GROMACS .gro file of C-alpha atoms in nm:
model
  236
    1MET     CA    1  -0.661  -2.354   2.540
    2ASN     CA    2  -0.562  -2.091   2.795
    3PRO     CA    3  -0.413  -1.758   2.687
    4THR     CA    4  -0.034  -1.739   2.696
    5ASN     CA    5   0.163  -1.444   2.825
    6ASN     CA    6   0.128  -1.269   2.488
    7THR     CA    7  -0.012  -0.920   2.517
    8VAL     CA    8  -0.173  -0.710   2.245
    9PRO     CA    9   0.074  -0.714   1.954
   10ARG     CA   10   0.287  -0.404   1.928
   11HIS     CA   11   0.323  -0.428   1.551
   12ILE     CA   12   0.063  -0.569   1.311
   13GLY     CA   13   0.103  -0.620   0.937
   14ILE     CA   14  -0.198  -0.659   0.708
   15ILE     CA   15  -0.221  -0.778   0.347
   16LEU     CA   16  -0.523  -0.586   0.219
   17ASP     CA   17  -0.666  -0.842  -0.023
   18GLY     CA   18  -1.008  -0.872  -0.181
   19ASN     CA   19  -1.109  -0.524  -0.301
   20ARG     CA   20  -1.163  -0.627  -0.664
   21ARG     CA   21  -1.358  -0.943  -0.578
   22PHE     CA   22  -1.577  -0.734  -0.348
   23ALA     CA   23  -1.656  -0.498  -0.635
   24LYS     CA   24  -1.741  -0.788  -0.866
   25ARG     CA   25  -2.000  -0.903  -0.611
   26LEU     CA   26  -2.158  -0.560  -0.646
   27MET     CA   27  -2.145  -0.598  -1.025
   28ILE     CA   28  -1.933  -0.287  -1.076
   29LYS     CA   29  -1.588  -0.239  -1.231
   30PRO     CA   30  -1.337  -0.441  -1.025
   31TRP     CA   31  -1.109  -0.149  -0.941
   32LYS     CA   32  -1.399   0.044  -0.790
   33GLY     CA   33  -1.361  -0.188  -0.492
   34HIS     CA   34  -1.054   0.005  -0.382
   35GLU     CA   35  -1.285   0.288  -0.270
   36TRP     CA   36  -1.442   0.053  -0.013
   37GLY     CA   37  -1.095  -0.062   0.084
   38VAL     CA   38  -0.986   0.292   0.165
   39LYS     CA   39  -1.296   0.354   0.375
   40LYS     CA   40  -1.226   0.040   0.578
   41LEU     CA   41  -0.867   0.152   0.626
   42GLU     CA   42  -0.986   0.476   0.786
   43LYS     CA   43  -1.182   0.271   1.040
   44LEU     CA   44  -0.882   0.046   1.101
   45LEU     CA   45  -0.677   0.342   1.221
   46ASN     CA   46  -0.932   0.407   1.493
   47TRP     CA   47  -0.936   0.041   1.601
   48CYS     CA   48  -0.558   0.036   1.630
   49ARG     CA   49  -0.554   0.347   1.846
   50GLU     CA   50  -0.831   0.214   2.070
   51LEU     CA   51  -0.636  -0.110   2.124
   52ASP     CA   52  -0.303   0.074   2.151
   53ILE     CA   53  -0.141  -0.097   1.852
   54LYS     CA   54   0.180   0.104   1.821
   55GLU     CA   55   0.280   0.012   1.465
   56LEU     CA   56   0.088  -0.093   1.156
   57THR     CA   57   0.231  -0.204   0.821
   58LEU     CA   58  -0.012  -0.223   0.530
   59TYR     CA   59   0.055  -0.402   0.202
   60ALA     CA   60  -0.121  -0.156  -0.025
   61PHE     CA   61   0.048  -0.191  -0.367
   62SER     CA   62   0.307  -0.444  -0.480
   63ILE     CA   63   0.565  -0.412  -0.755
   64ASP     CA   64   0.365  -0.670  -0.950
   65ASN     CA   65   0.060  -0.442  -0.932
   66PHE     CA   66   0.226  -0.212  -1.186
   67ASN     CA   67   0.118  -0.473  -1.442
   68ARG     CA   68  -0.250  -0.399  -1.383
   69PRO     CA   69  -0.452  -0.275  -1.687
   70LYS     CA   70  -0.394   0.095  -1.759
   71GLU     CA   71  -0.749   0.201  -1.669
   72GLU     CA   72  -0.724   0.033  -1.331
   73PHE     CA   73  -0.370   0.159  -1.270
   74ASP     CA   74  -0.468   0.519  -1.346
   75TYR     CA   75  -0.771   0.486  -1.122
   76LEU     CA   76  -0.556   0.352  -0.838
   77MET     CA   77  -0.310   0.639  -0.872
   78ASP     CA   78  -0.601   0.882  -0.831
   79VAL     CA   79  -0.720   0.687  -0.525
   80PHE     CA   80  -0.370   0.717  -0.376
   81ARG     CA   81  -0.351   1.089  -0.454
   82ASP     CA   82  -0.683   1.151  -0.285
   83SER     CA   83  -0.593   0.929   0.011
   84PHE     CA   84  -0.265   1.107   0.085
   85ASP     CA   85  -0.433   1.446   0.048
   86ARG     CA   86  -0.691   1.343   0.307
   87LEU     CA   87  -0.429   1.187   0.530
   88LYS     CA   88  -0.215   1.501   0.551
   89ASN     CA   89  -0.523   1.693   0.670
   90ASP     CA   90  -0.652   1.421   0.901
   91PRO     CA   91  -0.665   1.574   1.253
   92ARG     CA   92  -0.582   1.234   1.407
   93ILE     CA   93  -0.230   1.249   1.261
   94ASP     CA   94  -0.128   1.555   1.463
   95LYS     CA   95  -0.349   1.485   1.763
   96TYR     CA   96  -0.211   1.136   1.827
   97LYS     CA   97   0.139   1.200   1.686
   98ILE     CA   98   0.122   0.934   1.415
   99ARG     CA   99   0.428   0.891   1.197
  100ILE     CA  100   0.364   0.796   0.835
  101ASN     CA  101   0.620   0.597   0.634
  102ILE     CA  102   0.599   0.474   0.275
  103ILE     CA  103   0.824   0.174   0.215
  104GLY     CA  104   0.914   0.041  -0.130
  105ARG     CA  105   1.047   0.170  -0.460
  106ILE     CA  106   0.868   0.503  -0.440
  107ASN     CA  107   1.054   0.630  -0.747
  108LEU     CA  108   0.833   0.408  -0.966
  109PHE     CA  109   0.524   0.619  -0.894
  110PRO     CA  110   0.423   0.934  -1.087
  111LYS     CA  111   0.621   1.238  -0.975
  112ASP     CA  112   0.322   1.424  -0.832
  113LEU     CA  113   0.227   1.123  -0.619
  114GLN     CA  114   0.586   1.089  -0.496
  115LYS     CA  115   0.570   1.451  -0.386
  116LYS     CA  116   0.258   1.384  -0.179
  117MET     CA  117   0.424   1.080  -0.019
  118TYR     CA  118   0.740   1.265   0.077
  119TYR     CA  119   0.534   1.556   0.211
  120ILE     CA  120   0.340   1.343   0.462
  121MET     CA  121   0.655   1.154   0.565
  122ASN     CA  122   0.845   1.477   0.626
  123LYS     CA  123   0.552   1.633   0.811
  124THR     CA  124   0.527   1.342   1.056
  125LYS     CA  125   0.893   1.234   1.082
  126ASN     CA  126   0.925   1.348   1.444
  127TYR     CA  127   0.603   1.184   1.568
  128LYS     CA  128   0.666   0.881   1.789
  129ASN     CA  129   0.340   0.769   1.952
  130TYR     CA  130   0.223   0.554   1.659
  131ILE     CA  131   0.365   0.445   1.323
  132ILE     CA  132   0.185   0.353   1.001
  133ASN     CA  133   0.393   0.203   0.721
  134PHE     CA  134   0.238   0.186   0.374
  135ALA     CA  135   0.412  -0.080   0.163
  136MET     CA  136   0.380   0.060  -0.189
  137ALA     CA  137   0.574  -0.041  -0.501
  138TYR     CA  138   0.684  -0.301  -0.251
  139GLY     CA  139   0.821  -0.653  -0.281
  140GLY     CA  140   1.003  -0.851  -0.014
  141ARG     CA  141   1.261  -0.985  -0.259
  142ALA     CA  142   1.317  -0.639  -0.406
  143GLU     CA  143   1.367  -0.505  -0.054
  144ILE     CA  144   1.637  -0.765   0.015
  145ILE     CA  145   1.811  -0.694  -0.316
  146ASP     CA  146   1.808  -0.320  -0.247
  147ALA     CA  147   1.952  -0.383   0.101
  148VAL     CA  148   2.233  -0.593  -0.048
  149LYS     CA  149   2.312  -0.313  -0.294
  150LYS     CA  150   2.328  -0.058  -0.012
  151ILE     CA  151   2.563  -0.278   0.189
  152ALA     CA  152   2.779  -0.348  -0.117
  153GLU     CA  153   2.808   0.024  -0.184
  154GLN     CA  154   2.922   0.085   0.174
  155ILE     CA  155   3.187  -0.186   0.138
  156LYS     CA  156   3.298  -0.041  -0.195
  157LYS     CA  157   3.345   0.303  -0.039
  158GLY     CA  158   3.540   0.157   0.252
  159LYS     CA  159   3.271   0.253   0.505
  160LEU     CA  160   3.193  -0.105   0.607
  161ASN     CA  161   3.404  -0.412   0.675
  162ILE     CA  162   3.248  -0.730   0.543
  163LYS     CA  163   3.326  -0.900   0.875
  164ASN     CA  164   3.081  -0.667   1.047
  165ILE     CA  165   2.780  -0.782   0.846
  166ASN     CA  166   2.521  -0.954   1.064
  167GLU     CA  167   2.142  -0.975   1.089
  168LYS     CA  168   2.116  -0.652   1.285
  169LEU     CA  169   2.318  -0.455   1.030
  170PHE     CA  170   2.128  -0.614   0.741
  171ALA     CA  171   1.795  -0.518   0.899
  172LYS     CA  172   1.906  -0.155   0.926
  173ASN     CA  173   1.948  -0.146   0.548
  174LEU     CA  174   1.597  -0.271   0.473
  175TYR     CA  175   1.307  -0.041   0.395
  176LEU     CA  176   1.158  -0.141   0.731
  177ASN     CA  177   1.369  -0.213   1.037
  178SER     CA  178   1.083  -0.350   1.246
  179GLU     CA  179   0.930  -0.696   1.284
  180PRO     CA  180   0.552  -0.753   1.301
  181ASP     CA  181   0.427  -0.966   1.588
  182LEU     CA  182   0.116  -1.055   1.390
  183ILE     CA  183   0.035  -1.052   1.017
  184ILE     CA  184  -0.323  -1.077   0.891
  185ARG     CA  185  -0.420  -1.158   0.535
  186THR     CA  186  -0.778  -1.110   0.419
  187GLY     CA  187  -0.930  -1.244   0.098
  188GLY     CA  188  -0.904  -1.620   0.144
  189GLU     CA  189  -0.557  -1.679  -0.003
  190LYS     CA  190  -0.309  -1.881   0.203
  191ARG     CA  191   0.023  -1.735   0.090
  192THR     CA  192   0.254  -1.454   0.200
  193SER     CA  193   0.285  -1.289  -0.145
  194ASP     CA  194   0.636  -1.149  -0.099
  195PHE     CA  195   0.540  -0.944   0.207
  196LEU     CA  196   0.811  -0.865   0.465
  197ASN     CA  197   1.011  -1.177   0.383
  198PHE     CA  198   1.297  -1.094   0.619
  199GLN     CA  199   1.098  -0.924   0.895
  200SER     CA  200   0.827  -1.191   0.926
  201GLY     CA  201   1.057  -1.478   1.024
  202TYR     CA  202   0.891  -1.508   1.367
  203SER     CA  203   0.558  -1.340   1.298
  204GLU     CA  204   0.230  -1.510   1.376
  205TRP     CA  205   0.011  -1.538   1.065
  206ILE     CA  206  -0.368  -1.541   1.040
  207PHE     CA  207  -0.548  -1.598   0.708
  208LEU     CA  208  -0.909  -1.490   0.677
  209ASP     CA  209  -1.168  -1.574   0.411
  210LYS     CA  210  -1.332  -1.234   0.444
  211LEU     CA  211  -1.250  -0.980   0.174
  212TRP     CA  212  -1.080  -0.663   0.296
  213PRO     CA  213  -1.386  -0.433   0.260
  214GLU     CA  214  -1.585  -0.685   0.468
  215PHE     CA  215  -1.329  -0.695   0.751
  216ASP     CA  216  -1.477  -0.541   1.067
  217LYS     CA  217  -1.380  -0.458   1.421
  218LYS     CA  218  -1.498  -0.797   1.553
  219ASP     CA  219  -1.266  -0.969   1.305
  220PHE     CA  220  -0.977  -0.750   1.416
  221ILE     CA  221  -1.035  -0.823   1.784
  222SER     CA  222  -1.072  -1.194   1.707
  223CYS     CA  223  -0.733  -1.195   1.532
  224ILE     CA  224  -0.571  -1.029   1.832
  225TYR     CA  225  -0.731  -1.282   2.067
  226GLN     CA  226  -0.602  -1.569   1.852
  227TYR     CA  227  -0.258  -1.414   1.871
  228LYS     CA  228  -0.279  -1.400   2.249
  229LEU     CA  229  -0.362  -1.771   2.260
  230ARG     CA  230  -0.052  -1.872   2.068
  231ALA     CA  231   0.276  -1.969   2.230
  232ARG     CA  232   0.562  -1.777   2.073
  233ARG     CA  233   0.876  -1.977   2.148
  234PHE     CA  234   1.121  -1.820   1.899
  235GLY     CA  235   1.296  -2.153   1.851
  236ILE     CA  236   1.333  -2.223   2.222
   0.00000   0.00000   0.00000
């Protein structure tokens, strides 16, 4: 099969799956695997910059994940606190003008963690070279419901005529008004798990058996090459 006219995808989404199973292989507490997941994420940022991937959306924590056991949940919150502290001081953020967004129901997180999230978003809001979206307290259905509520409120206040509702306007009311060209899921599962339901309508999907901490640069490049081989017809 010859490569199509696809170039390197501008926007890649990744479902970061497999941290707990990786930890079980090491015979340690399952949630300890998230430490390896964070380390791999730091490498991913370098790979994206090297390949000039302009936007990255990472499914880091779903709404359903709030049902995790308390010990694991508390541990994860500490991992997130530490990660955002490191991120705000990461020299790559300012050097390469990387904008950080957190998409989801942020208000569900502990107040101190919310503060860290809003700090990094405010700090980088004017950066335009690259974008990293962290989907946290996120669910695709919840996102659509929240968008409908926002639109309904605008209609109620007389700011929007129902006749003017279309896909473009709806997209503007989502957490993320951007569509991934390619979505990668690690961990061996073959489902979308409520990730970017509206935005992924024309995305190319690749499912990998490798667990997220095992994912390496060769895997990333292979996914991009597979994407380039595919014909994206958009219904034509």
